[in-house]
Amino acid sequence: MWIELNGWMAKLRFSACHLIPYHQKCGRLHGHTYAVSVKIHGARSDEFIIDFELLKELISEICGSLDHHVIIARNDPRIKIRTEGDGVIVDIGEKNYRFPADDVVFVPTDSTSAESLSEYVASRIASRMGPNVNRIEVRIDEGIGQGAGCMLDLEAA
Ligand SMILES: [Zn+2]
């Protein structure tokens, strides 16, 4: 069995900006309102697989950590990241962006596509699940009607 949260309906959203290096349109810095929908598969422990309130708190915490930030993929081979004083400089070919360090969140992925962000969020959720949970599905929507997702199977404890 599973439980499910819809990011739009349950208000599990964040607004952030990113870019996809060298993409004709998405290569320019731009923003989205993202919604995080999740499906948690597993056996019940007591009454629930996981209490909705606890799951919502966890997803809200993840959304909050990304909200109103510039998201940069730390492991993107197309990007060079330097720090200079309290600034972060991101070099992408001929382009150089300088951001205050406080404005940036680095994610441990090689892209900030919705696909990569879904994997990042799934791994953050996985680290907080009990042994009764065996699969996590995460979908990240970039605006309404457009999203990407992943499925993460967890090892039996
Ligand atoms: Zn985008």
Short mmCIF file of N, CA and C and ligand atoms in Angstrom, two decimals:
data_model
loop_
_atom_site.label_atom_id
_atom_site.label_comp_id
_atom_site.label_asym_id
_atom_site.label_seq_id
_atom_site.Cartn_x
_atom_site.Cartn_y
_atom_site.Cartn_z
N MET A 1 0.83 -1.20 0.00
CA MET A 1 0.00 0.00 0.00
C MET A 1 0.86 1.24 0.00
N TRP A 2 0.22 2.37 -0.25
CA TRP A 2 1.00 3.60 -0.31
C TRP A 2 0.20 4.77 0.25
N ILE A 3 0.89 5.84 0.52
CA ILE A 3 0.23 7.11 0.77
C ILE A 3 0.80 8.12 -0.22
N GLU A 4 0.05 9.16 -0.43
CA GLU A 4 0.37 10.06 -1.52
C GLU A 4 0.08 11.50 -1.11
N LEU A 5 0.97 12.40 -1.50
CA LEU A 5 0.73 13.83 -1.29
C LEU A 5 0.86 14.53 -2.63
N ASN A 6 -0.12 15.35 -2.96
CA ASN A 6 -0.04 16.15 -4.18
C ASN A 6 0.50 17.53 -3.81
N GLY A 7 1.61 17.87 -4.40
CA GLY A 7 2.32 19.10 -4.04
C GLY A 7 1.50 20.37 -4.22
N TRP A 8 0.67 20.40 -5.26
CA TRP A 8 -0.15 21.61 -5.49
C TRP A 8 -1.25 21.70 -4.45
N MET A 9 -1.95 20.58 -4.25
CA MET A 9 -3.10 20.59 -3.34
C MET A 9 -2.66 20.72 -1.89
N ALA A 10 -1.54 20.08 -1.55
CA ALA A 10 -1.08 20.08 -0.15
C ALA A 10 -0.11 21.24 0.13
N LYS A 11 0.02 22.13 -0.88
CA LYS A 11 0.88 23.32 -0.73
C LYS A 11 2.32 22.96 -0.41
N LEU A 12 2.84 21.96 -1.08
CA LEU A 12 4.25 21.59 -0.92
C LEU A 12 4.97 22.13 -2.15
N ARG A 13 5.32 23.40 -2.07
CA ARG A 13 5.81 24.12 -3.24
C ARG A 13 7.00 24.98 -2.85
N PHE A 14 7.77 25.34 -3.85
CA PHE A 14 8.80 26.34 -3.64
C PHE A 14 9.04 27.09 -4.95
N SER A 15 9.54 28.30 -4.81
CA SER A 15 9.89 29.08 -5.98
C SER A 15 11.39 29.27 -5.97
N ALA A 16 12.00 29.05 -7.12
CA ALA A 16 13.46 29.15 -7.17
C ALA A 16 13.89 29.41 -8.60
N CYS A 17 15.16 29.79 -8.77
CA CYS A 17 15.64 29.93 -10.13
C CYS A 17 16.81 29.01 -10.40
N HIS A 18 17.00 28.72 -11.66
CA HIS A 18 18.03 27.79 -12.09
C HIS A 18 18.31 28.04 -13.56
N LEU A 19 19.20 27.29 -14.11
CA LEU A 19 19.41 27.30 -15.56
C LEU A 19 19.93 25.95 -15.99
N ILE A 20 19.77 25.67 -17.25
CA ILE A 20 20.28 24.42 -17.84
C ILE A 20 21.39 24.86 -18.81
N PRO A 21 22.67 24.63 -18.44
CA PRO A 21 23.77 25.16 -19.24
C PRO A 21 23.67 24.79 -20.71
N TYR A 22 23.88 25.80 -21.56
CA TYR A 22 23.95 25.66 -23.02
C TYR A 22 22.61 25.31 -23.67
N HIS A 23 21.55 25.20 -22.90
CA HIS A 23 20.24 24.99 -23.51
C HIS A 23 19.81 26.32 -24.13
N GLN A 24 19.25 26.24 -25.34
CA GLN A 24 18.93 27.47 -26.08
C GLN A 24 18.06 28.43 -25.27
N LYS A 25 17.02 27.93 -24.65
CA LYS A 25 16.11 28.80 -23.91
C LYS A 25 16.41 28.73 -22.41
N CYS A 26 16.56 27.52 -21.88
CA CYS A 26 16.72 27.34 -20.44
C CYS A 26 18.14 27.63 -19.96
N GLY A 27 19.03 27.99 -20.91
CA GLY A 27 20.39 28.36 -20.53
C GLY A 27 20.46 29.73 -19.89
N ARG A 28 19.38 30.51 -20.01
CA ARG A 28 19.34 31.81 -19.31
C ARG A 28 18.70 31.59 -17.93
N LEU A 29 19.22 32.34 -16.95
CA LEU A 29 18.70 32.20 -15.60
C LEU A 29 17.19 32.51 -15.59
N HIS A 30 16.41 31.61 -15.02
CA HIS A 30 14.96 31.80 -15.00
C HIS A 30 14.37 31.07 -13.80
N GLY A 31 13.11 31.34 -13.52
CA GLY A 31 12.52 30.77 -12.32
C GLY A 31 11.28 29.94 -12.57
N HIS A 32 10.94 29.13 -11.59
CA HIS A 32 9.72 28.33 -11.62
C HIS A 32 9.10 28.34 -10.23
N THR A 33 7.79 28.10 -10.20
CA THR A 33 7.21 27.63 -8.95
C THR A 33 7.11 26.12 -9.10
N TYR A 34 7.79 25.42 -8.19
CA TYR A 34 7.84 23.98 -8.24
C TYR A 34 6.85 23.40 -7.23
N ALA A 35 6.29 22.25 -7.56
CA ALA A 35 5.47 21.51 -6.58
C ALA A 35 6.08 20.12 -6.43
N VAL A 36 6.12 19.65 -5.21
CA VAL A 36 6.72 18.35 -4.90
C VAL A 36 5.62 17.37 -4.50
N SER A 37 5.38 16.39 -5.36
CA SER A 37 4.39 15.35 -5.04
C SER A 37 5.13 14.06 -4.72
N VAL A 38 4.64 13.35 -3.72
CA VAL A 38 5.34 12.13 -3.32
C VAL A 38 4.34 10.99 -3.10
N LYS A 39 4.86 9.80 -3.30
CA LYS A 39 4.10 8.59 -3.02
C LYS A 39 5.07 7.70 -2.23
N ILE A 40 4.62 7.27 -1.06
CA ILE A 40 5.46 6.46 -0.18
C ILE A 40 4.83 5.07 -0.07
N HIS A 41 5.56 4.06 -0.53
CA HIS A 41 5.07 2.68 -0.49
C HIS A 41 5.68 1.94 0.70
N GLY A 42 4.88 1.10 1.31
CA GLY A 42 5.43 0.30 2.40
C GLY A 42 4.33 -0.38 3.19
N ALA A 43 4.76 -1.00 4.26
CA ALA A 43 3.81 -1.67 5.15
C ALA A 43 3.42 -0.68 6.25
N ARG A 44 2.27 -0.90 6.80
CA ARG A 44 1.88 -0.08 7.94
C ARG A 44 2.75 -0.41 9.13
N SER A 45 3.13 0.63 9.87
CA SER A 45 3.68 0.33 11.19
C SER A 45 2.69 1.02 12.12
N ASP A 46 2.07 0.28 13.01
CA ASP A 46 0.88 0.74 13.72
C ASP A 46 -0.21 1.09 12.70
N GLU A 47 -0.72 2.31 12.75
CA GLU A 47 -1.85 2.64 11.87
C GLU A 47 -1.44 3.06 10.47
N PHE A 48 -0.27 3.68 10.38
CA PHE A 48 0.10 4.36 9.14
C PHE A 48 1.38 3.79 8.53
N ILE A 49 1.58 4.07 7.25
CA ILE A 49 2.90 3.87 6.64
C ILE A 49 3.82 4.95 7.20
N ILE A 50 3.33 6.17 7.10
CA ILE A 50 3.95 7.29 7.82
C ILE A 50 2.83 8.31 8.02
N ASP A 51 2.84 8.95 9.14
CA ASP A 51 1.82 9.94 9.45
C ASP A 51 1.89 11.07 8.41
N PHE A 52 0.75 11.42 7.80
CA PHE A 52 0.72 12.51 6.81
C PHE A 52 1.37 13.79 7.35
N GLU A 53 1.10 14.07 8.60
CA GLU A 53 1.63 15.33 9.16
C GLU A 53 3.16 15.31 9.19
N LEU A 54 3.74 14.17 9.56
CA LEU A 54 5.19 14.06 9.60
C LEU A 54 5.77 14.17 8.20
N LEU A 55 5.11 13.52 7.24
CA LEU A 55 5.60 13.56 5.86
C LEU A 55 5.50 14.97 5.30
N LYS A 56 4.39 15.65 5.60
CA LYS A 56 4.24 17.03 5.12
C LYS A 56 5.30 17.94 5.72
N GLU A 57 5.58 17.73 7.01
CA GLU A 57 6.62 18.52 7.67
C GLU A 57 7.97 18.33 6.97
N LEU A 58 8.29 17.06 6.67
CA LEU A 58 9.56 16.75 6.02
C LEU A 58 9.65 17.39 4.63
N ILE A 59 8.59 17.27 3.86
CA ILE A 59 8.61 17.85 2.50
C ILE A 59 8.66 19.38 2.59
N SER A 60 7.93 19.95 3.55
CA SER A 60 7.96 21.40 3.72
C SER A 60 9.36 21.88 4.07
N GLU A 61 10.03 21.10 4.88
CA GLU A 61 11.41 21.44 5.27
C GLU A 61 12.31 21.44 4.02
N ILE A 62 12.15 20.44 3.18
CA ILE A 62 12.95 20.37 1.95
C ILE A 62 12.60 21.55 1.03
N CYS A 63 11.30 21.81 0.87
CA CYS A 63 10.88 22.95 0.04
C CYS A 63 11.46 24.26 0.60
N GLY A 64 11.40 24.40 1.91
CA GLY A 64 11.90 25.62 2.56
C GLY A 64 13.39 25.83 2.32
N SER A 65 14.14 24.74 2.25
CA SER A 65 15.59 24.86 2.06
C SER A 65 15.93 25.33 0.65
N LEU A 66 15.00 25.17 -0.29
CA LEU A 66 15.25 25.56 -1.69
C LEU A 66 14.53 26.86 -2.07
N ASP A 67 13.50 27.20 -1.30
CA ASP A 67 12.62 28.31 -1.65
C ASP A 67 13.36 29.65 -1.74
N HIS A 68 13.07 30.38 -2.82
CA HIS A 68 13.66 31.71 -3.05
C HIS A 68 15.18 31.67 -3.03
N HIS A 69 15.73 30.64 -3.63
CA HIS A 69 17.17 30.55 -3.81
C HIS A 69 17.51 30.33 -5.28
N VAL A 70 18.77 30.53 -5.58
CA VAL A 70 19.31 30.14 -6.88
C VAL A 70 19.85 28.73 -6.69
N ILE A 71 19.35 27.78 -7.45
CA ILE A 71 19.78 26.39 -7.29
C ILE A 71 20.88 26.09 -8.31
N ILE A 72 22.00 25.63 -7.81
CA ILE A 72 23.14 25.29 -8.67
C ILE A 72 23.52 23.82 -8.41
N ALA A 73 23.76 23.09 -9.50
CA ALA A 73 24.17 21.68 -9.37
C ALA A 73 25.68 21.63 -9.14
N ARG A 74 26.04 21.17 -7.97
CA ARG A 74 27.47 21.16 -7.60
C ARG A 74 28.31 20.26 -8.50
N ASN A 75 27.72 19.18 -9.01
CA ASN A 75 28.49 18.21 -9.80
C ASN A 75 28.29 18.33 -11.31
N ASP A 76 27.81 19.48 -11.74
CA ASP A 76 27.61 19.67 -13.18
C ASP A 76 28.97 19.93 -13.84
N PRO A 77 29.41 19.01 -14.71
CA PRO A 77 30.74 19.20 -15.33
C PRO A 77 30.80 20.41 -16.27
N ARG A 78 29.65 20.97 -16.64
CA ARG A 78 29.62 22.12 -17.55
C ARG A 78 29.82 23.44 -16.81
N ILE A 79 29.83 23.35 -15.47
CA ILE A 79 29.85 24.56 -14.64
C ILE A 79 31.14 24.59 -13.82
N LYS A 80 31.74 25.78 -13.75
CA LYS A 80 32.86 25.96 -12.83
C LYS A 80 32.41 26.88 -11.71
N ILE A 81 32.62 26.43 -10.48
CA ILE A 81 32.16 27.20 -9.33
C ILE A 81 33.38 27.71 -8.56
N ARG A 82 33.40 29.03 -8.31
CA ARG A 82 34.48 29.60 -7.51
C ARG A 82 33.85 30.44 -6.40
N THR A 83 34.58 30.63 -5.33
CA THR A 83 34.10 31.56 -4.32
C THR A 83 35.07 32.74 -4.29
N GLU A 84 34.51 33.90 -4.00
CA GLU A 84 35.32 35.12 -3.94
C GLU A 84 34.69 35.99 -2.86
N GLY A 85 35.36 36.08 -1.71
CA GLY A 85 34.77 36.81 -0.58
C GLY A 85 33.47 36.16 -0.18
N ASP A 86 32.39 36.96 -0.10
CA ASP A 86 31.09 36.38 0.25
C ASP A 86 30.27 36.06 -1.00
N GLY A 87 30.94 35.95 -2.12
CA GLY A 87 30.24 35.69 -3.37
C GLY A 87 30.58 34.34 -3.95
N VAL A 88 29.67 33.87 -4.77
CA VAL A 88 29.88 32.63 -5.50
C VAL A 88 29.91 33.00 -6.98
N ILE A 89 30.93 32.58 -7.67
CA ILE A 89 31.00 32.86 -9.10
C ILE A 89 30.82 31.57 -9.87
N VAL A 90 29.88 31.60 -10.79
CA VAL A 90 29.55 30.42 -11.58
C VAL A 90 29.92 30.74 -13.03
N ASP A 91 30.87 30.01 -13.55
CA ASP A 91 31.30 30.20 -14.94
C ASP A 91 30.70 29.10 -15.80
N ILE A 92 30.03 29.52 -16.86
CA ILE A 92 29.47 28.56 -17.83
C ILE A 92 29.92 29.07 -19.20
N GLY A 93 30.96 28.48 -19.72
CA GLY A 93 31.51 28.97 -20.99
C GLY A 93 31.91 30.43 -20.83
N GLU A 94 31.36 31.28 -21.69
CA GLU A 94 31.68 32.72 -21.66
C GLU A 94 30.87 33.47 -20.61
N LYS A 95 29.92 32.81 -20.02
CA LYS A 95 29.05 33.50 -19.06
C LYS A 95 29.60 33.40 -17.65
N ASN A 96 29.51 34.50 -16.91
CA ASN A 96 29.94 34.49 -15.51
C ASN A 96 28.83 35.12 -14.67
N TYR A 97 28.33 34.33 -13.75
CA TYR A 97 27.32 34.84 -12.82
C TYR A 97 27.98 35.01 -11.46
N ARG A 98 27.65 36.11 -10.79
CA ARG A 98 28.13 36.27 -9.41
C ARG A 98 26.92 36.44 -8.51
N PHE A 99 26.83 35.58 -7.48
CA PHE A 99 25.71 35.63 -6.54
C PHE A 99 26.25 35.80 -5.13
N PRO A 100 25.50 36.49 -4.27
CA PRO A 100 25.84 36.43 -2.85
C PRO A 100 25.69 34.97 -2.39
N ALA A 101 26.65 34.48 -1.60
CA ALA A 101 26.63 33.07 -1.20
C ALA A 101 25.29 32.69 -0.54
N ASP A 102 24.71 33.62 0.21
CA ASP A 102 23.45 33.35 0.90
C ASP A 102 22.29 33.05 -0.06
N ASP A 103 22.40 33.52 -1.28
CA ASP A 103 21.30 33.35 -2.23
C ASP A 103 21.33 32.00 -2.93
N VAL A 104 22.43 31.28 -2.76
CA VAL A 104 22.63 30.06 -3.56
C VAL A 104 22.45 28.81 -2.71
N VAL A 105 21.80 27.80 -3.28
CA VAL A 105 21.79 26.46 -2.68
C VAL A 105 22.44 25.52 -3.68
N PHE A 106 23.46 24.81 -3.24
CA PHE A 106 24.09 23.81 -4.08
C PHE A 106 23.42 22.47 -3.84
N VAL A 107 23.07 21.80 -4.90
CA VAL A 107 22.53 20.44 -4.75
C VAL A 107 23.56 19.46 -5.30
N PRO A 108 23.65 18.27 -4.70
CA PRO A 108 24.70 17.31 -5.08
C PRO A 108 24.29 16.48 -6.29
N THR A 109 24.03 17.16 -7.40
CA THR A 109 23.57 16.50 -8.62
C THR A 109 24.39 17.05 -9.78
N ASP A 110 24.18 16.48 -10.98
CA ASP A 110 24.91 17.03 -12.13
C ASP A 110 24.02 17.89 -13.01
N SER A 111 22.82 18.20 -12.51
CA SER A 111 21.90 19.07 -13.25
C SER A 111 20.86 19.59 -12.28
N THR A 112 20.18 20.68 -12.68
CA THR A 112 19.04 21.14 -11.88
C THR A 112 17.75 20.94 -12.67
N SER A 113 17.75 19.98 -13.59
CA SER A 113 16.52 19.62 -14.29
C SER A 113 15.52 19.08 -13.27
N ALA A 114 14.25 19.07 -13.64
CA ALA A 114 13.23 18.49 -12.76
C ALA A 114 13.56 17.03 -12.46
N GLU A 115 14.13 16.33 -13.44
CA GLU A 115 14.53 14.93 -13.25
C GLU A 115 15.55 14.83 -12.10
N SER A 116 16.59 15.64 -12.19
CA SER A 116 17.64 15.59 -11.16
C SER A 116 17.12 16.06 -9.80
N LEU A 117 16.28 17.10 -9.81
CA LEU A 117 15.75 17.57 -8.52
C LEU A 117 14.87 16.50 -7.88
N SER A 118 14.16 15.72 -8.71
CA SER A 118 13.32 14.66 -8.12
C SER A 118 14.20 13.60 -7.45
N GLU A 119 15.34 13.29 -8.05
CA GLU A 119 16.24 12.31 -7.43
C GLU A 119 16.84 12.86 -6.14
N TYR A 120 17.17 14.13 -6.16
CA TYR A 120 17.72 14.77 -4.96
C TYR A 120 16.69 14.73 -3.82
N VAL A 121 15.47 15.12 -4.12
CA VAL A 121 14.43 15.14 -3.08
C VAL A 121 14.14 13.71 -2.60
N ALA A 122 14.10 12.75 -3.51
CA ALA A 122 13.84 11.36 -3.11
C ALA A 122 14.93 10.87 -2.15
N SER A 123 16.18 11.22 -2.41
CA SER A 123 17.24 10.74 -1.52
C SER A 123 17.15 11.42 -0.16
N ARG A 124 16.74 12.69 -0.14
CA ARG A 124 16.55 13.35 1.17
C ARG A 124 15.41 12.71 1.95
N ILE A 125 14.33 12.36 1.26
CA ILE A 125 13.21 11.71 1.94
C ILE A 125 13.65 10.33 2.45
N ALA A 126 14.38 9.60 1.60
CA ALA A 126 14.79 8.23 1.94
C ALA A 126 15.57 8.19 3.25
N SER A 127 16.41 9.19 3.45
CA SER A 127 17.25 9.19 4.65
C SER A 127 16.44 9.34 5.93
N ARG A 128 15.17 9.69 5.80
CA ARG A 128 14.34 9.93 6.98
C ARG A 128 13.20 8.91 7.12
N MET A 129 13.16 7.89 6.28
CA MET A 129 12.06 6.93 6.35
C MET A 129 12.40 5.76 7.27
N GLY A 130 11.37 5.17 7.83
CA GLY A 130 11.54 4.00 8.67
C GLY A 130 11.74 2.75 7.82
N PRO A 131 12.09 1.62 8.47
CA PRO A 131 12.36 0.37 7.75
C PRO A 131 11.12 -0.23 7.08
N ASN A 132 9.93 0.25 7.41
CA ASN A 132 8.70 -0.28 6.78
C ASN A 132 8.47 0.29 5.39
N VAL A 133 9.23 1.33 5.04
CA VAL A 133 9.04 1.96 3.72
C VAL A 133 9.96 1.29 2.71
N ASN A 134 9.40 0.88 1.55
CA ASN A 134 10.26 0.19 0.58
C ASN A 134 10.37 0.89 -0.76
N ARG A 135 9.58 1.90 -1.01
CA ARG A 135 9.71 2.62 -2.29
C ARG A 135 9.23 4.06 -2.11
N ILE A 136 9.97 4.95 -2.75
CA ILE A 136 9.61 6.37 -2.72
C ILE A 136 9.49 6.86 -4.16
N GLU A 137 8.38 7.50 -4.45
CA GLU A 137 8.24 8.14 -5.76
C GLU A 137 8.12 9.63 -5.53
N VAL A 138 8.84 10.39 -6.32
CA VAL A 138 8.80 11.85 -6.20
C VAL A 138 8.57 12.43 -7.59
N ARG A 139 7.67 13.37 -7.67
CA ARG A 139 7.48 14.12 -8.92
C ARG A 139 7.67 15.59 -8.63
N ILE A 140 8.49 16.22 -9.44
CA ILE A 140 8.71 17.66 -9.32
C ILE A 140 8.07 18.33 -10.52
N ASP A 141 7.08 19.17 -10.27
CA ASP A 141 6.45 19.93 -11.36
C ASP A 141 7.11 21.29 -11.45
N GLU A 142 7.41 21.69 -12.67
CA GLU A 142 7.90 23.04 -12.97
C GLU A 142 6.70 23.79 -13.50
N GLY A 143 5.90 24.33 -12.61
CA GLY A 143 4.63 24.91 -13.05
C GLY A 143 3.62 23.79 -13.22
N ILE A 144 2.38 24.20 -13.51
CA ILE A 144 1.29 23.23 -13.58
C ILE A 144 1.32 22.51 -14.92
N GLY A 145 1.26 21.19 -14.87
CA GLY A 145 1.13 20.41 -16.10
C GLY A 145 2.43 19.95 -16.72
N GLN A 146 3.55 20.19 -16.04
CA GLN A 146 4.85 19.80 -16.60
C GLN A 146 5.76 19.37 -15.47
N GLY A 147 6.14 18.11 -15.47
CA GLY A 147 6.99 17.64 -14.37
C GLY A 147 7.78 16.41 -14.74
N ALA A 148 8.65 16.05 -13.82
CA ALA A 148 9.46 14.84 -13.99
C ALA A 148 9.55 14.14 -12.65
N GLY A 149 9.74 12.83 -12.69
CA GLY A 149 9.77 12.11 -11.44
C GLY A 149 10.71 10.93 -11.46
N CYS A 150 10.86 10.34 -10.30
CA CYS A 150 11.70 9.16 -10.20
C CYS A 150 11.12 8.22 -9.14
N MET A 151 11.58 7.01 -9.19
CA MET A 151 11.18 5.99 -8.24
C MET A 151 12.45 5.48 -7.58
N LEU A 152 12.44 5.42 -6.26
CA LEU A 152 13.63 4.97 -5.54
C LEU A 152 13.24 3.78 -4.68
N ASP A 153 13.80 2.60 -4.99
CA ASP A 153 13.54 1.43 -4.17
C ASP A 153 14.54 1.37 -3.04
N LEU A 154 14.04 1.12 -1.84
CA LEU A 154 14.92 1.10 -0.68
C LEU A 154 15.27 -0.34 -0.31
N GLU A 155 16.47 -0.52 0.15
CA GLU A 155 16.92 -1.83 0.62
C GLU A 155 16.10 -2.22 1.83
N ALA A 156 15.77 -3.49 1.92
CA ALA A 156 15.11 -3.96 3.14
C ALA A 156 16.10 -3.83 4.31
N ALA A 157 15.59 -3.35 5.43
CA ALA A 157 16.50 -3.12 6.57
C ALA A 157 16.91 -4.45 7.20
ZN ZN B 1 13.71 25.81 -15.83
#
